[in-house]
Amino acid sequence: MVSVPNLLEFARNPVAYVARRWTPAQRTVERATLTALVLSVLIVVTGGVVRLTGSGLGCDTWPKCSGDSLVATPEMGLHGAIEFGNRLLTYVLCAAVGWAIVAVRSARPRRRGLSRLAWSQFWLVVANGLLGGVTVLLRLNPYTVAAHFLLASVLITVTTVTWLRAREGDDVPRPLAGARIRRLAAALTAVSAVLIVVGTMVTGAGPHAGDSSDVPRMGVDWETTARVHALLAWAVVALTVLLWLALRTVDAPRGPVVRTRDLFLVLLAQGVIGYVQYFTELPEMLVAAHLLGSCLVWVATLRVLLSLRERGLLPVAAGADAAASAPAATGAPADRPAPAASGL
């Protein structure tokens, strides 16, 4: 039976309370952080489904679903169920982020930097939930819709970095390639970020407004914006190929080479979907697939960027399998040192 003082302790700081009584295995920490990443991608995709089915105002107010009901009612039909279902998924995402926070905080030895990353996920979920409410109250203003997606992309960034950091140590980052290659990877990341921003403009000016009613669109030419988006996508592909060739030229560790190859394959699939949806007048299913692809491209880009440095082995006390997982996380083979002083 739990004593009263322990209940008070739990009420004051439940995360610290659990951390003092549970030490998760390294595999558990990795799974928790990966789950938060998967849910952060999933909620972006389901948000796209809300828009593509015209259900953005299925719940016509916020925080309630309607003026007199907290939840969707049968009278709201399918649109109300879809919109309210997406709102409920936010609580599932909160649970996943909460699990990541508790798992990271409970790991031994304590990793304060990783804990800050995990906690930042929670505040991003809260901020984006509030922004989603503002988007509904402003009747799907395209600029707030775009901001809603971009903030969700920031959440994906943080959950990805948290997941990758959970699989490596806390040493000072050591580069696995030369300065030129790192600059090329930084340029690839920057252009990918611009690609995502322009993608929100394509959406904001396009036909899928998010509701069957007359929703205003962004004041840009959709055809021109779509062409700019395509040019940026080709720039990302070109930078990816250049980075892969540069890594092969200097005999870089296997990790960065494989991550760059994976990014190219995701870009290839995303490009096929993008052109097919463009020439078939944006069918909803392909638009949803393209939205998922944009998330996967960004995750793959971040994996490439972070694979170009390593931070040592996991802390010994973090889990029995820590040492075994560290070489795979950093991309540096265990049997030879990484070429940190390459000429590229």
Coordinates of C-alpha atoms in Angstrom, one line a residue:
M1 CA 0.0 0.0 0.0
V2 CA 1.4 3.4 -1.0
S3 CA 1.9 5.8 1.9
V4 CA 0.6 9.3 2.1
P5 CA 4.0 11.0 1.9
N6 CA 4.8 9.0 -1.3
L7 CA 1.5 10.2 -2.8
L8 CA 2.5 13.7 -2.0
E9 CA 5.9 13.2 -3.5
F10 CA 4.3 11.8 -6.6
A11 CA 1.9 14.8 -6.9
R12 CA 4.8 17.2 -6.6
N13 CA 7.0 15.7 -9.3
P14 CA 5.6 12.4 -10.8
V15 CA 8.5 12.1 -13.4
A16 CA 11.2 12.3 -10.7
Y17 CA 9.1 9.9 -8.5
V18 CA 9.1 7.3 -11.2
A19 CA 12.8 7.9 -12.1
R20 CA 13.8 7.1 -8.5
R21 CA 12.1 3.7 -8.7
W22 CA 12.6 2.5 -12.3
T23 CA 15.6 2.3 -14.5
P24 CA 14.7 1.4 -18.1
A25 CA 16.9 -0.7 -20.4
Q26 CA 18.6 1.2 -23.3
R27 CA 16.2 -0.6 -25.7
T28 CA 13.2 0.8 -23.8
V29 CA 14.6 4.4 -24.1
E30 CA 15.1 3.9 -27.8
R31 CA 11.7 2.5 -28.3
A32 CA 10.1 5.3 -26.3
T33 CA 11.8 8.0 -28.3
L34 CA 11.1 6.3 -31.6
T35 CA 7.4 6.0 -30.7
A36 CA 7.2 9.8 -30.1
L37 CA 8.8 10.3 -33.6
V38 CA 6.3 7.9 -35.3
L39 CA 3.3 9.5 -33.6
S40 CA 4.6 13.0 -34.5
V41 CA 4.7 11.9 -38.2
L42 CA 1.3 10.2 -37.9
I43 CA -0.5 13.2 -36.6
V44 CA 0.8 15.3 -39.5
V45 CA -0.6 12.7 -41.9
T46 CA -4.0 12.5 -40.2
G47 CA -4.1 16.3 -40.2
G48 CA -3.6 16.1 -43.9
V49 CA -6.5 13.6 -44.1
V50 CA -8.7 16.1 -42.3
R51 CA -7.9 18.8 -44.9
L52 CA -8.2 16.4 -47.9
T53 CA -11.6 15.2 -46.8
G54 CA -12.9 18.7 -46.3
S55 CA -13.3 18.1 -42.6
G56 CA -11.3 21.0 -41.3
L57 CA -14.4 22.6 -39.8
G58 CA -16.1 19.4 -39.0
C59 CA -15.8 20.7 -35.4
D60 CA -16.6 24.3 -36.0
T61 CA -15.1 25.7 -32.9
W62 CA -12.4 25.1 -30.3
P63 CA -11.8 23.8 -27.6
K64 CA -15.3 22.3 -27.9
C65 CA -16.3 20.5 -31.1
S66 CA -19.4 22.6 -31.4
G67 CA -21.0 25.4 -29.4
D68 CA -23.0 23.0 -27.2
S69 CA -20.9 19.7 -27.4
L70 CA -17.4 18.9 -26.3
V71 CA -17.3 15.9 -28.6
A72 CA -18.5 15.2 -32.2
T73 CA -22.2 14.2 -32.4
P74 CA -24.0 12.1 -35.0
E75 CA -25.5 15.2 -36.5
M76 CA -22.0 16.4 -37.5
G77 CA -21.6 13.4 -39.8
L78 CA -18.4 12.0 -41.1
H79 CA -16.6 15.4 -41.2
G80 CA -17.1 15.9 -37.5
A81 CA -15.9 12.4 -36.7
I82 CA -12.7 12.8 -38.8
E83 CA -11.9 16.2 -37.2
F84 CA -12.6 15.1 -33.7
G85 CA -10.6 11.9 -34.2
N86 CA -7.6 13.9 -35.2
R87 CA -8.0 16.0 -32.0
L88 CA -8.1 12.8 -30.0
L89 CA -4.9 11.6 -31.6
T90 CA -3.2 14.6 -30.0
Y91 CA -3.8 12.9 -26.6
V92 CA -2.2 9.7 -28.0
L93 CA 0.8 11.8 -29.1
C94 CA 1.0 13.4 -25.6
A95 CA 1.1 9.9 -24.1
A96 CA 3.9 8.9 -26.4
V97 CA 5.9 12.0 -25.6
G98 CA 5.2 11.4 -21.9
W99 CA 6.6 7.9 -22.1
A100 CA 9.7 9.3 -23.8
I101 CA 10.1 11.9 -21.1
V102 CA 9.8 9.4 -18.3
A103 CA 12.1 6.8 -20.0
V104 CA 14.8 9.4 -20.7
R105 CA 14.6 10.9 -17.2
S106 CA 14.7 7.5 -15.6
A107 CA 17.8 6.2 -17.5
R108 CA 21.0 5.9 -15.6
P109 CA 23.3 7.8 -15.6
R110 CA 21.0 10.8 -16.0
R111 CA 21.4 12.6 -19.3
R112 CA 20.2 16.2 -18.8
G113 CA 20.6 17.3 -22.4
L114 CA 18.5 14.4 -23.6
S115 CA 15.9 15.2 -21.0
R116 CA 15.6 18.7 -22.2
L117 CA 15.1 17.5 -25.7
A118 CA 12.3 15.2 -24.5
W119 CA 10.6 17.9 -22.5
S120 CA 10.8 20.3 -25.5
Q121 CA 8.6 17.8 -27.4
F122 CA 5.8 18.3 -24.8
W123 CA 5.8 22.1 -25.1
L124 CA 5.8 21.8 -28.9
V125 CA 2.7 19.6 -28.7
V126 CA 1.0 22.0 -26.4
A127 CA 1.9 25.0 -28.7
N128 CA 0.8 23.3 -31.8
G129 CA -2.5 22.2 -30.2
L130 CA -3.2 25.8 -29.3
L131 CA -2.2 26.9 -32.8
G132 CA -4.6 24.3 -34.2
G133 CA -7.4 25.8 -32.1
V134 CA -6.6 29.2 -33.5
T135 CA -6.6 27.8 -37.0
V136 CA -10.2 26.6 -36.5
L137 CA -11.3 29.8 -34.9
L138 CA -9.9 31.7 -37.9
R139 CA -11.9 29.4 -40.2
L140 CA -8.8 27.7 -41.7
N141 CA -6.9 30.8 -42.6
P142 CA -4.2 29.4 -45.0
Y143 CA -1.3 31.2 -43.2
T144 CA -2.3 29.7 -39.8
V145 CA -2.7 26.3 -41.5
A146 CA 0.9 26.6 -42.9
A147 CA 2.2 27.7 -39.5
H148 CA 0.4 24.7 -38.0
F149 CA 2.2 22.4 -40.3
L150 CA 5.6 24.1 -39.9
L151 CA 5.4 23.8 -36.1
A152 CA 4.5 20.2 -36.5
S153 CA 7.7 19.9 -38.7
V154 CA 9.7 21.4 -35.8
L155 CA 8.2 18.7 -33.5
I156 CA 9.3 16.0 -36.0
T157 CA 12.8 17.6 -36.0
V158 CA 13.0 17.5 -32.2
T159 CA 11.6 13.9 -31.9
T160 CA 14.1 12.8 -34.6
V161 CA 17.1 14.4 -32.9
T162 CA 15.9 12.9 -29.5
W163 CA 15.7 9.4 -31.0
L164 CA 19.1 9.7 -32.6
R165 CA 20.7 11.2 -29.5
A166 CA 19.3 8.4 -27.4
R167 CA 21.4 6.0 -29.4
E168 CA 24.7 7.7 -28.9
G169 CA 26.9 9.0 -26.1
D170 CA 27.3 12.5 -24.7
D171 CA 30.9 13.3 -25.7
V172 CA 31.8 16.5 -27.5
P173 CA 30.8 15.9 -31.2
R174 CA 33.7 14.7 -33.3
P175 CA 33.3 15.1 -37.1
L176 CA 33.5 12.0 -39.3
A177 CA 34.2 14.0 -42.5
G178 CA 36.0 17.1 -43.5
A179 CA 34.7 20.7 -43.5
R180 CA 33.6 20.7 -47.2
I181 CA 31.4 17.6 -46.8
R182 CA 29.9 19.1 -43.6
R183 CA 29.1 22.3 -45.4
L184 CA 27.5 20.3 -48.3
A185 CA 25.3 18.5 -45.8
A186 CA 24.4 21.8 -44.1
A187 CA 23.4 23.2 -47.5
L188 CA 21.3 20.0 -48.2
T189 CA 19.5 20.5 -44.9
A190 CA 18.9 24.2 -45.5
V191 CA 17.5 23.6 -49.0
S192 CA 15.3 20.8 -47.7
A193 CA 13.9 23.2 -45.1
V194 CA 13.1 25.8 -47.8
L195 CA 11.5 23.0 -49.8
I196 CA 9.1 22.3 -46.9
V197 CA 8.2 26.0 -46.5
V198 CA 7.5 26.4 -50.2
G199 CA 5.4 23.2 -50.0
T200 CA 3.1 24.8 -47.5
M201 CA 2.6 27.7 -50.0
V202 CA 1.7 25.2 -52.7
T203 CA -0.8 23.7 -50.3
G204 CA -2.1 27.1 -49.2
A205 CA -2.7 28.2 -52.8
G206 CA -4.0 24.8 -54.0
P207 CA -7.5 23.4 -54.3
H208 CA -7.6 21.4 -51.0
A209 CA -8.6 24.2 -48.7
G210 CA -9.6 21.9 -45.8
D211 CA -13.3 22.4 -45.8
S212 CA -16.2 22.2 -48.3
S213 CA -17.1 25.9 -47.6
D214 CA -15.4 28.9 -49.2
V215 CA -12.0 29.1 -47.5
P216 CA -9.6 31.8 -48.7
R217 CA -6.3 30.8 -50.3
M218 CA -2.9 32.3 -50.3
G219 CA -2.4 35.1 -52.8
V220 CA 0.3 33.4 -54.9
D221 CA 0.0 31.8 -58.3
W222 CA -0.3 28.0 -57.7
E223 CA 1.3 26.9 -60.9
T224 CA 4.4 29.1 -60.4
T225 CA 4.8 28.1 -56.8
A226 CA 4.5 24.4 -57.7
R227 CA 7.3 24.8 -60.3
V228 CA 9.5 26.5 -57.7
H229 CA 8.8 23.6 -55.4
A230 CA 9.8 21.1 -58.0
L231 CA 13.0 23.0 -58.8
L232 CA 13.9 23.0 -55.1
A233 CA 13.2 19.3 -54.9
W234 CA 15.6 18.7 -57.8
A235 CA 18.2 20.8 -56.0
V236 CA 17.8 18.6 -52.9
V237 CA 18.3 15.5 -55.1
A238 CA 21.4 17.0 -56.8
L239 CA 22.9 17.9 -53.4
T240 CA 22.2 14.4 -52.1
V241 CA 23.9 12.8 -55.1
L242 CA 26.9 15.2 -54.7
L243 CA 27.1 14.3 -51.0
W244 CA 27.0 10.6 -51.7
L245 CA 29.8 10.9 -54.3
A246 CA 31.9 13.0 -52.0
L247 CA 31.5 10.5 -49.1
R248 CA 32.5 7.7 -51.4
T249 CA 35.5 9.6 -52.7
V250 CA 37.0 10.1 -49.2
D251 CA 36.1 6.5 -48.1
A252 CA 33.9 7.9 -45.3
P253 CA 32.4 5.6 -42.6
R254 CA 29.6 3.3 -43.7
G255 CA 27.0 5.1 -41.6
P256 CA 26.9 8.5 -43.5
V257 CA 27.1 6.7 -46.9
V258 CA 24.1 4.5 -46.1
R259 CA 22.1 7.4 -44.6
T260 CA 22.7 9.4 -47.8
R261 CA 21.7 6.5 -50.0
D262 CA 18.5 6.1 -47.9
L263 CA 17.7 9.8 -48.4
F264 CA 18.1 9.4 -52.1
L265 CA 15.7 6.5 -52.3
V266 CA 13.1 8.4 -50.2
L267 CA 13.5 11.4 -52.5
L268 CA 13.1 9.2 -55.6
A269 CA 9.8 7.8 -54.3
Q270 CA 8.6 11.3 -53.2
G271 CA 9.5 12.7 -56.7
V272 CA 7.5 10.0 -58.4
I273 CA 4.5 10.7 -56.2
G274 CA 4.8 14.4 -56.7
Y275 CA 4.8 14.4 -60.4
V276 CA 2.0 11.8 -60.7
Q277 CA -0.2 13.9 -58.4
Y278 CA 0.6 17.1 -60.4
F279 CA -0.4 15.5 -63.7
T280 CA -3.5 13.8 -62.3
E281 CA -4.9 17.0 -60.8
L282 CA -4.1 16.3 -57.1
P283 CA -6.1 13.1 -56.2
E284 CA -6.5 13.0 -52.4
M285 CA -4.8 9.7 -51.8
L286 CA -1.6 10.8 -53.6
V287 CA -1.6 14.1 -51.8
A288 CA -1.7 12.3 -48.5
A289 CA 1.1 10.0 -49.7
H290 CA 3.1 13.1 -50.7
L291 CA 2.6 14.6 -47.3
L292 CA 3.9 11.4 -45.6
G293 CA 6.8 11.5 -48.0
S294 CA 7.7 15.1 -47.0
C295 CA 7.9 14.0 -43.4
L296 CA 10.1 11.0 -44.3
V297 CA 12.4 13.2 -46.5
W298 CA 12.9 15.6 -43.6
V299 CA 13.6 12.7 -41.1
A300 CA 16.1 11.2 -43.6
T301 CA 17.8 14.5 -44.1
L302 CA 18.3 15.0 -40.4
R303 CA 19.7 11.4 -40.1
V304 CA 22.3 12.3 -42.8
L305 CA 23.3 15.5 -41.1
L306 CA 23.7 13.9 -37.7
S307 CA 25.5 10.9 -39.1
L308 CA 28.5 13.1 -40.0
R309 CA 29.6 13.3 -36.4
E310 CA 29.9 10.9 -33.5
R311 CA 29.6 11.4 -29.7
G312 CA 31.2 8.3 -28.3
L313 CA 29.7 5.3 -26.7
L314 CA 26.5 5.2 -24.7
P315 CA 27.0 5.6 -20.9
V316 CA 27.8 2.2 -19.5
A317 CA 25.0 2.3 -16.9
A318 CA 22.4 3.2 -19.6
G319 CA 21.8 -0.5 -20.5
A320 CA 23.5 -3.8 -21.0
D321 CA 23.3 -3.5 -24.8
A322 CA 24.6 0.1 -25.0
A323 CA 28.1 -0.7 -26.3
A324 CA 26.6 -3.0 -29.0
S325 CA 24.3 -0.3 -30.3
A326 CA 26.8 2.6 -30.3
P327 CA 28.7 1.8 -33.5
A328 CA 25.5 1.4 -35.5
A329 CA 24.2 4.7 -34.1
T330 CA 27.3 6.7 -35.0
G331 CA 28.0 5.0 -38.3
A332 CA 31.7 4.5 -37.4
P333 CA 32.8 0.9 -37.8
A334 CA 34.2 -0.6 -34.6
D335 CA 37.3 -2.0 -36.2
R336 CA 38.7 1.2 -37.7
P337 CA 38.7 4.9 -36.7
A338 CA 36.7 7.4 -38.7
P339 CA 38.6 9.8 -41.0
A340 CA 38.1 13.0 -39.1
A341 CA 40.7 15.0 -41.0
S342 CA 39.6 14.4 -44.5
G343 CA 40.6 17.0 -47.2
L344 CA 36.9 17.4 -48.2

